[in-house]
PDB file of C-alpha atoms in Angstrom:
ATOM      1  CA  UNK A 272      -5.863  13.249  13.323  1.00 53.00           C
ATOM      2  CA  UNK A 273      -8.650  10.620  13.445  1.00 47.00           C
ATOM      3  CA  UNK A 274      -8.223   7.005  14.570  1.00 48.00           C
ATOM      4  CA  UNK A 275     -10.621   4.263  14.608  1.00 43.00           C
ATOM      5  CA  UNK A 276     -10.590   1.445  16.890  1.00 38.00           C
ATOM      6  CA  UNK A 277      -9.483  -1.805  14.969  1.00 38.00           C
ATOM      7  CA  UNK A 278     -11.832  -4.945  14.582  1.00 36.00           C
ATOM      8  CA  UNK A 279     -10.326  -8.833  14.850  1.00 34.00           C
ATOM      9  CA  UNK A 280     -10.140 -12.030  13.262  1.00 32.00           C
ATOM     10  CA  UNK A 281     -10.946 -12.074  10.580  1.00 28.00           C
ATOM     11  CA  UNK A 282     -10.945   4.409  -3.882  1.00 29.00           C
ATOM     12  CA  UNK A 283     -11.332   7.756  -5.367  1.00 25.00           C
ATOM     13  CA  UNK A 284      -8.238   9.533  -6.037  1.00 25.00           C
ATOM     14  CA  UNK A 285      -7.184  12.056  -7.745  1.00 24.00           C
ATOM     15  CA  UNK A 286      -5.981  11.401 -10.860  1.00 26.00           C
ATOM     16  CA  UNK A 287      -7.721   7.553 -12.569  1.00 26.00           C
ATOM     17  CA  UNK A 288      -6.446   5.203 -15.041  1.00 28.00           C
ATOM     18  CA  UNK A 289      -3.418   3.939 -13.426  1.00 27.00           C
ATOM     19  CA  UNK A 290      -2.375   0.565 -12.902  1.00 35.00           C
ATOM     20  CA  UNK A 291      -2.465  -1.933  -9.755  1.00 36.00           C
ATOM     21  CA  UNK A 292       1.363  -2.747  -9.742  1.00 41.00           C
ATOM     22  CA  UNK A 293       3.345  -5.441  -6.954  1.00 41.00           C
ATOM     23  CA  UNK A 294       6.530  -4.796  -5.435  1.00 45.00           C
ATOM     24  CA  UNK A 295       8.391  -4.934  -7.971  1.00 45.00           C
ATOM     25  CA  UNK A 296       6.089  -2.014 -10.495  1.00 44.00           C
ATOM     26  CA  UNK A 297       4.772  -5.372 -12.287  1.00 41.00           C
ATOM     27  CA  UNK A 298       1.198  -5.053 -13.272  1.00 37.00           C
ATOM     28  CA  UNK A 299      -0.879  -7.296 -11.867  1.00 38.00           C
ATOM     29  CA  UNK A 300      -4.307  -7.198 -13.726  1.00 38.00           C
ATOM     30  CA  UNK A 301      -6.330  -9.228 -11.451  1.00 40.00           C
ATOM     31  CA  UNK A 302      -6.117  -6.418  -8.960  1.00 42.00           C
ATOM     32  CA  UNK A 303      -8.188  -4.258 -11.329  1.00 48.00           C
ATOM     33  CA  UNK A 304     -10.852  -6.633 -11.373  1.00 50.00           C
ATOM     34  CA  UNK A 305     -12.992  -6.658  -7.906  1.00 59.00           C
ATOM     35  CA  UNK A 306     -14.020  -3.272  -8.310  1.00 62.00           C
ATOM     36  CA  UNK A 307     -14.408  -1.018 -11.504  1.00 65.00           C
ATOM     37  CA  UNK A 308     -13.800   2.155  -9.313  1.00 63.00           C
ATOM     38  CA  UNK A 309     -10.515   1.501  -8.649  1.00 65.00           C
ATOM     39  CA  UNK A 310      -9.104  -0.100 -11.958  1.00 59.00           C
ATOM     40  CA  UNK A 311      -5.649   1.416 -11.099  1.00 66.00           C
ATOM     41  CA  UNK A 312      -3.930   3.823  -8.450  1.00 78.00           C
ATOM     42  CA  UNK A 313      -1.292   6.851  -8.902  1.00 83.00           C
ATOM     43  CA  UNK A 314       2.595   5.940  -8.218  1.00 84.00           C
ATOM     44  CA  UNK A 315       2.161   8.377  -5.277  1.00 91.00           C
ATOM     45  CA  UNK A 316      -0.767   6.458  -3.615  1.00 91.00           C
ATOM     46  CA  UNK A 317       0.999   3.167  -4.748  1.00 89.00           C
ATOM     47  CA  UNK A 318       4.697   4.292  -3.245  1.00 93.00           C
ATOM     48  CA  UNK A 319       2.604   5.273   0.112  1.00 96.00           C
ATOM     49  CA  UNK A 320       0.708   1.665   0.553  1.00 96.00           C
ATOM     50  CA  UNK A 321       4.034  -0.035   0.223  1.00 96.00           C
ATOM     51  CA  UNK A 322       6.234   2.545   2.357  1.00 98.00           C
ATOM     52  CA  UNK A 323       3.159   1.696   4.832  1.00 99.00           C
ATOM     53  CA  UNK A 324       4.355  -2.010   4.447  1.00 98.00           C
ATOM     54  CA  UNK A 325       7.850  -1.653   4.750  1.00 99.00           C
ATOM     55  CA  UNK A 326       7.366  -0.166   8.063  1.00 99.00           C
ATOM     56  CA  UNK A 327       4.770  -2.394   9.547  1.00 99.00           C
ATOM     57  CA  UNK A 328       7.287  -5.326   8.219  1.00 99.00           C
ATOM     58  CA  UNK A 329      10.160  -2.955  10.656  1.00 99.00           C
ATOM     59  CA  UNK A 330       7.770  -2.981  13.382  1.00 99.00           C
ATOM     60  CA  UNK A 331       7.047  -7.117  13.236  1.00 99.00           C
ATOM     61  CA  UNK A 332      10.746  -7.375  13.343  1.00 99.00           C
ATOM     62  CA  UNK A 333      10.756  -6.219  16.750  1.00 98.00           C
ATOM     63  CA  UNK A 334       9.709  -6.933  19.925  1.00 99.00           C
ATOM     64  CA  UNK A 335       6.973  -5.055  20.619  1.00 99.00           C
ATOM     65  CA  UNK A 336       4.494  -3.668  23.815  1.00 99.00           C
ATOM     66  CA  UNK A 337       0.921  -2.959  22.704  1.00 99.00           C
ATOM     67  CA  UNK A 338      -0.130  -1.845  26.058  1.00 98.00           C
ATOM     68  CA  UNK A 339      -3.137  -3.360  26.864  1.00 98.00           C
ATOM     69  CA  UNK A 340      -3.172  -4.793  22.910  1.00 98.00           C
ATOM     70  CA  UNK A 341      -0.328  -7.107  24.567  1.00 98.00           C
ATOM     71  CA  UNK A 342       3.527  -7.944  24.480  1.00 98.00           C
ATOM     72  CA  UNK A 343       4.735  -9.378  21.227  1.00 99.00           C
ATOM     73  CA  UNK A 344       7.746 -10.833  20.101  1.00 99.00           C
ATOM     74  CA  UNK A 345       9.098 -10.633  16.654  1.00 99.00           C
ATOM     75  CA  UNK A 346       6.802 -11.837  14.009  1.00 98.00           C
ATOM     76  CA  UNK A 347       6.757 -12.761   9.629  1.00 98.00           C
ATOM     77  CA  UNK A 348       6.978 -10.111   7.285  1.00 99.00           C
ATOM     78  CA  UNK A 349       3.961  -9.751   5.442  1.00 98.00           C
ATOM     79  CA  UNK A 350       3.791 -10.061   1.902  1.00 97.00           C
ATOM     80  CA  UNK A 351       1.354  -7.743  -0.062  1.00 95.00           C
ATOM     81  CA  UNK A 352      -1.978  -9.769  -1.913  1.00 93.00           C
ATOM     82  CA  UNK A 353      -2.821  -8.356  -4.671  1.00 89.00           C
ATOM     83  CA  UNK A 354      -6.278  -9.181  -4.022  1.00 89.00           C
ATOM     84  CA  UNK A 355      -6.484  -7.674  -0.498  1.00 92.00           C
ATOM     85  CA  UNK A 356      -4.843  -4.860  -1.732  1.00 91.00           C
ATOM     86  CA  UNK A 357      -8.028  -4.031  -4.162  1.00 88.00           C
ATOM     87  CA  UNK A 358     -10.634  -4.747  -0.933  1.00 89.00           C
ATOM     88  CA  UNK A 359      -8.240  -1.936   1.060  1.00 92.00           C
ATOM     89  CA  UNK A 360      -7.984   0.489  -1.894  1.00 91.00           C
ATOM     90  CA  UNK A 361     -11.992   0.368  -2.605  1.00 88.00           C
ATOM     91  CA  UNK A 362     -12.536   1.176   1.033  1.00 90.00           C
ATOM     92  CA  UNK A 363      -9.740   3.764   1.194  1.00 93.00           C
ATOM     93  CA  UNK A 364     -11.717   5.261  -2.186  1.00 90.00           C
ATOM     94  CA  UNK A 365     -14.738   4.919  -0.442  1.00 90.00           C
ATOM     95  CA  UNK A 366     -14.380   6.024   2.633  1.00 94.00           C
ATOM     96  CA  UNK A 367     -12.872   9.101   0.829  1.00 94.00           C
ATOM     97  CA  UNK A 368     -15.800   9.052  -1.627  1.00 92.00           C
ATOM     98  CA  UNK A 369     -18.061   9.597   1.181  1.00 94.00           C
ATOM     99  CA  UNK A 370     -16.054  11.298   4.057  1.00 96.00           C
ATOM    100  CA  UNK A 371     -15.969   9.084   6.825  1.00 95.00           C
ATOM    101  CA  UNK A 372     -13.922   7.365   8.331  1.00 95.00           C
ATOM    102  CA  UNK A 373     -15.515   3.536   9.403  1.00 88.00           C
ATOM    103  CA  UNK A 374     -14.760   0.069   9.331  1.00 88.00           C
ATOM    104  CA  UNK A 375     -17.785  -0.514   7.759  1.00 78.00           C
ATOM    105  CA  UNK A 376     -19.469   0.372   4.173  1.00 77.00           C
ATOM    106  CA  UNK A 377     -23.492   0.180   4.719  1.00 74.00           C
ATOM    107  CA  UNK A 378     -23.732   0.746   0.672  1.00 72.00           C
ATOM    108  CA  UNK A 379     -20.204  -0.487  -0.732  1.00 71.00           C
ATOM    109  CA  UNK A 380     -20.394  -2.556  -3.494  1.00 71.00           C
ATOM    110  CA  UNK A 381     -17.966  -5.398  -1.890  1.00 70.00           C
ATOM    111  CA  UNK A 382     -19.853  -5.387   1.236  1.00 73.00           C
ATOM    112  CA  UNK A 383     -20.488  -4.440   4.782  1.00 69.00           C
ATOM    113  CA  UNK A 384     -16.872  -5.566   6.551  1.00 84.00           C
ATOM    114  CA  UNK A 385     -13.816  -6.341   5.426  1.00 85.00           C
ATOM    115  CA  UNK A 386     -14.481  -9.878   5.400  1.00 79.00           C
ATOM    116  CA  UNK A 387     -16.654  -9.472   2.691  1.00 85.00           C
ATOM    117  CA  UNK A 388     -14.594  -6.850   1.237  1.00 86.00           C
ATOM    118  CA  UNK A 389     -11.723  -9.514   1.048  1.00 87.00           C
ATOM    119  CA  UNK A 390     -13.938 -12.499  -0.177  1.00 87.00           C
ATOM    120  CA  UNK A 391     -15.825 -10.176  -3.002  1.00 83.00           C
ATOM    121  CA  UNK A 392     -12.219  -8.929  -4.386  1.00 85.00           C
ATOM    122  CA  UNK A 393     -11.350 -13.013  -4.654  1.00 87.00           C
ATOM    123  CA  UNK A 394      -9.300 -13.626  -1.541  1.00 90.00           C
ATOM    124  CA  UNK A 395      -9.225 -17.255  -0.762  1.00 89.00           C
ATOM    125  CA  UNK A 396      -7.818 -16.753   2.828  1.00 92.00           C
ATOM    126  CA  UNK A 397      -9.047 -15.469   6.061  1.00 90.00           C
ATOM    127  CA  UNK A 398      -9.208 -11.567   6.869  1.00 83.00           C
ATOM    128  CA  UNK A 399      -7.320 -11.173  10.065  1.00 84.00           C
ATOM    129  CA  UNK A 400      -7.892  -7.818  10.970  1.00 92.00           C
ATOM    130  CA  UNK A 401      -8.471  -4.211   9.571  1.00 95.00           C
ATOM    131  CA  UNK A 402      -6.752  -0.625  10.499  1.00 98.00           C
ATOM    132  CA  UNK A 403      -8.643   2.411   9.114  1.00 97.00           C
ATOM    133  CA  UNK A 404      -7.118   5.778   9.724  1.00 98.00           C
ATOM    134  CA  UNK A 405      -7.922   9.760   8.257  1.00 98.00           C
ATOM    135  CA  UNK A 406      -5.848  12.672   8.406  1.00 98.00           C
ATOM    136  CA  UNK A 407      -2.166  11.382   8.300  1.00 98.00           C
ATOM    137  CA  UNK A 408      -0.838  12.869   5.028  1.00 98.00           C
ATOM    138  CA  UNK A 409       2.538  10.507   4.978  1.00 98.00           C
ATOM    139  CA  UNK A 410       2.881   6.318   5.571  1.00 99.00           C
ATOM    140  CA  UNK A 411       5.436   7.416   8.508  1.00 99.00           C
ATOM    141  CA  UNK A 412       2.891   9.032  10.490  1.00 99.00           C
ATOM    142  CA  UNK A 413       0.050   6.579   9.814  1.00 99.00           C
ATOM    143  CA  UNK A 414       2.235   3.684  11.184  1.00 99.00           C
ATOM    144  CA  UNK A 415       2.754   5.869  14.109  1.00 99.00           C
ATOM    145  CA  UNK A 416      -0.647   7.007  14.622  1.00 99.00           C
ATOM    146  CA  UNK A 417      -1.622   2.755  14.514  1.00 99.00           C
ATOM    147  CA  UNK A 418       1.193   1.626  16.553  1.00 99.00           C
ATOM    148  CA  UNK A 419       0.611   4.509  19.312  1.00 99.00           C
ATOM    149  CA  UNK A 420      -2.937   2.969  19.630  1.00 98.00           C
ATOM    150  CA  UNK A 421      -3.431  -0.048  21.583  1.00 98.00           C
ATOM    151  CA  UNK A 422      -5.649  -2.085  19.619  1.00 97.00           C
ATOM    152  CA  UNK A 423      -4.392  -1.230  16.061  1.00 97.00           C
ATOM    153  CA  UNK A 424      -1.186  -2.020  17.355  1.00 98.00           C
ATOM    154  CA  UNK A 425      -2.007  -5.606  18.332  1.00 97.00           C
ATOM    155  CA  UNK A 426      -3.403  -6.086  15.063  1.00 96.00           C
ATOM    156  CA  UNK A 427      -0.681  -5.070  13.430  1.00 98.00           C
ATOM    157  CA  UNK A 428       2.060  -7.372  15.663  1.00 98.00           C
ATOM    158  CA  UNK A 429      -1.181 -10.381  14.858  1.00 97.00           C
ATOM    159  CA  UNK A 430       1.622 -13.588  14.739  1.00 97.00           C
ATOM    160  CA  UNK A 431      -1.488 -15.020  12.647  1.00 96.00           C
ATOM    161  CA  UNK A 432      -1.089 -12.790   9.512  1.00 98.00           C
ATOM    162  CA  UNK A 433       0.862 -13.459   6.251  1.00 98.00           C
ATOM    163  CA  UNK A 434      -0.688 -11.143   3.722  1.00 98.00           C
ATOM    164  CA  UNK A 435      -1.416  -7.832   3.732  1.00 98.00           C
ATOM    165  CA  UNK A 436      -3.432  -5.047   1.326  1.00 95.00           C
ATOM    166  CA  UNK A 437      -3.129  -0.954   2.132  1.00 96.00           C
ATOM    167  CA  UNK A 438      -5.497   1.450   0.499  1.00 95.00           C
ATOM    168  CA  UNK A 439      -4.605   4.987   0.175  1.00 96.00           C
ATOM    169  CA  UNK A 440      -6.977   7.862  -1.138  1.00 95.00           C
ATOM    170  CA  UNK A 441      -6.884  11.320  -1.258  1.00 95.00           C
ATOM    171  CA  UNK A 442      -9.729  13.482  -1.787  1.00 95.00           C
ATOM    172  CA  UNK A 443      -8.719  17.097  -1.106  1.00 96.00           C
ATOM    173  CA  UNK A 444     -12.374  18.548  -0.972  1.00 96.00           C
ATOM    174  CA  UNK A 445     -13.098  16.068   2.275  1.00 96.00           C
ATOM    175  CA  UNK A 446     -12.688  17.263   5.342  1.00 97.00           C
ATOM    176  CA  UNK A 447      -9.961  14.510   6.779  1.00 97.00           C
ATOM    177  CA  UNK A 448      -8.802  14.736   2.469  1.00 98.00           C
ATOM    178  CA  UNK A 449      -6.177  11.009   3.631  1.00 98.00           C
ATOM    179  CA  UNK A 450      -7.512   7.999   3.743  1.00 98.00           C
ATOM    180  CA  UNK A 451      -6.202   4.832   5.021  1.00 98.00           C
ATOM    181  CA  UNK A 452      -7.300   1.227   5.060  1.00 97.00           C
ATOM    182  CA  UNK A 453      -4.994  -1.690   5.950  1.00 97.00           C
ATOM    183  CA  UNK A 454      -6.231  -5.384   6.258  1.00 95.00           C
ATOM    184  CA  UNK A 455      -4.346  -8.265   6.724  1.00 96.00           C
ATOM    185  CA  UNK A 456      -4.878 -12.380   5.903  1.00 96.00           C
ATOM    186  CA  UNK A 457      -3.920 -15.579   6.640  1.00 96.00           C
ATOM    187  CA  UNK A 458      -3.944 -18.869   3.717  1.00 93.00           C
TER     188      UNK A 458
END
């Protein structure tokens, strides 16, 4: 399993035209629009981001010890944003697209850093942070992987954050084939 180191403060899948849906299986057509290359996701990938929510939203309900990432106490849910949702899923597709795992996306068409991932899908708030992640095949070991790791932990328990987007690809002919981007925000 690969991790990569989180940064602070601040999608090619298998199967295309599905629909960006909330919570709730509602479309939400806005998400379609910051990137034409991921205009909609599978109910598998979809089911995966927000079973990766629901657990980070356990974890934040917790006290938790990050190690050297620091002792937190209980913090918000996060909601999901529809629009940071998009940023994670075109990083997720094209981190997949190009089979590497990195925070960063030198040619990505919504920019370098998640920042600018976040601002180019429409996000009016502040990134917080980002968790990438290849290998884990299921949300429950994901989480696990992050939370084991000192730094993605701490971003994850980040009192600060509100919102949060996860992007999940698969791309079986890669050599890590899951691919994971999480970022969270603040309005």
């Amino acid at each position: 399993m690969f991790i990569v180191f989180i940064i602070f403060n601040a999608c090619k899948t298998v199967e295309k035209g599905f629909e960006f849906s909330n919570e709730d299986g509602e479309l939400n057509p806005s998400a379609s629009a910051c990137h034409p290359d991921v205009a909609g996701w599978s109910t598998q990938a979809n089911a995966m981001e927000f079973r990766v929510i629901d657990l980070i939203n356990q974890r934040r309900s917790q006290e938790v010890d990050c190690r050297t990432g620091g002792f937190f106490g209980p913090a918000q849910p996060l909601s999901n944003h529809v629009k940071i949702q998009c940023a994670a899923r075109y990083h997720a597709w094209w981190m997949a697209q190009n089979d590497v795992l990195s925070h960063d996306s030198p040619d990505g068409d919504l920019g370098f850093d998640f920042w600018q991932r976040a601002e180019s899908a429409g996000y009016g708030g502040w990134a917080v942070g980002e968790n990438v992640a290849a290998g884990y095949s299921s949300a429950e070991d994901v989480v696990a992987g992050w939370m084991s790791s000192d730094g993605h932990c701490a971003n994850i328990m980040e009192p600060t954050a509100q919102e949060i987007g996860v992007g999940y690809s698969n791309e079986p002919s890669s050599s890590m084939q899951h691919f994971w981007s999480m970022t969270t925000g603040s309005q």
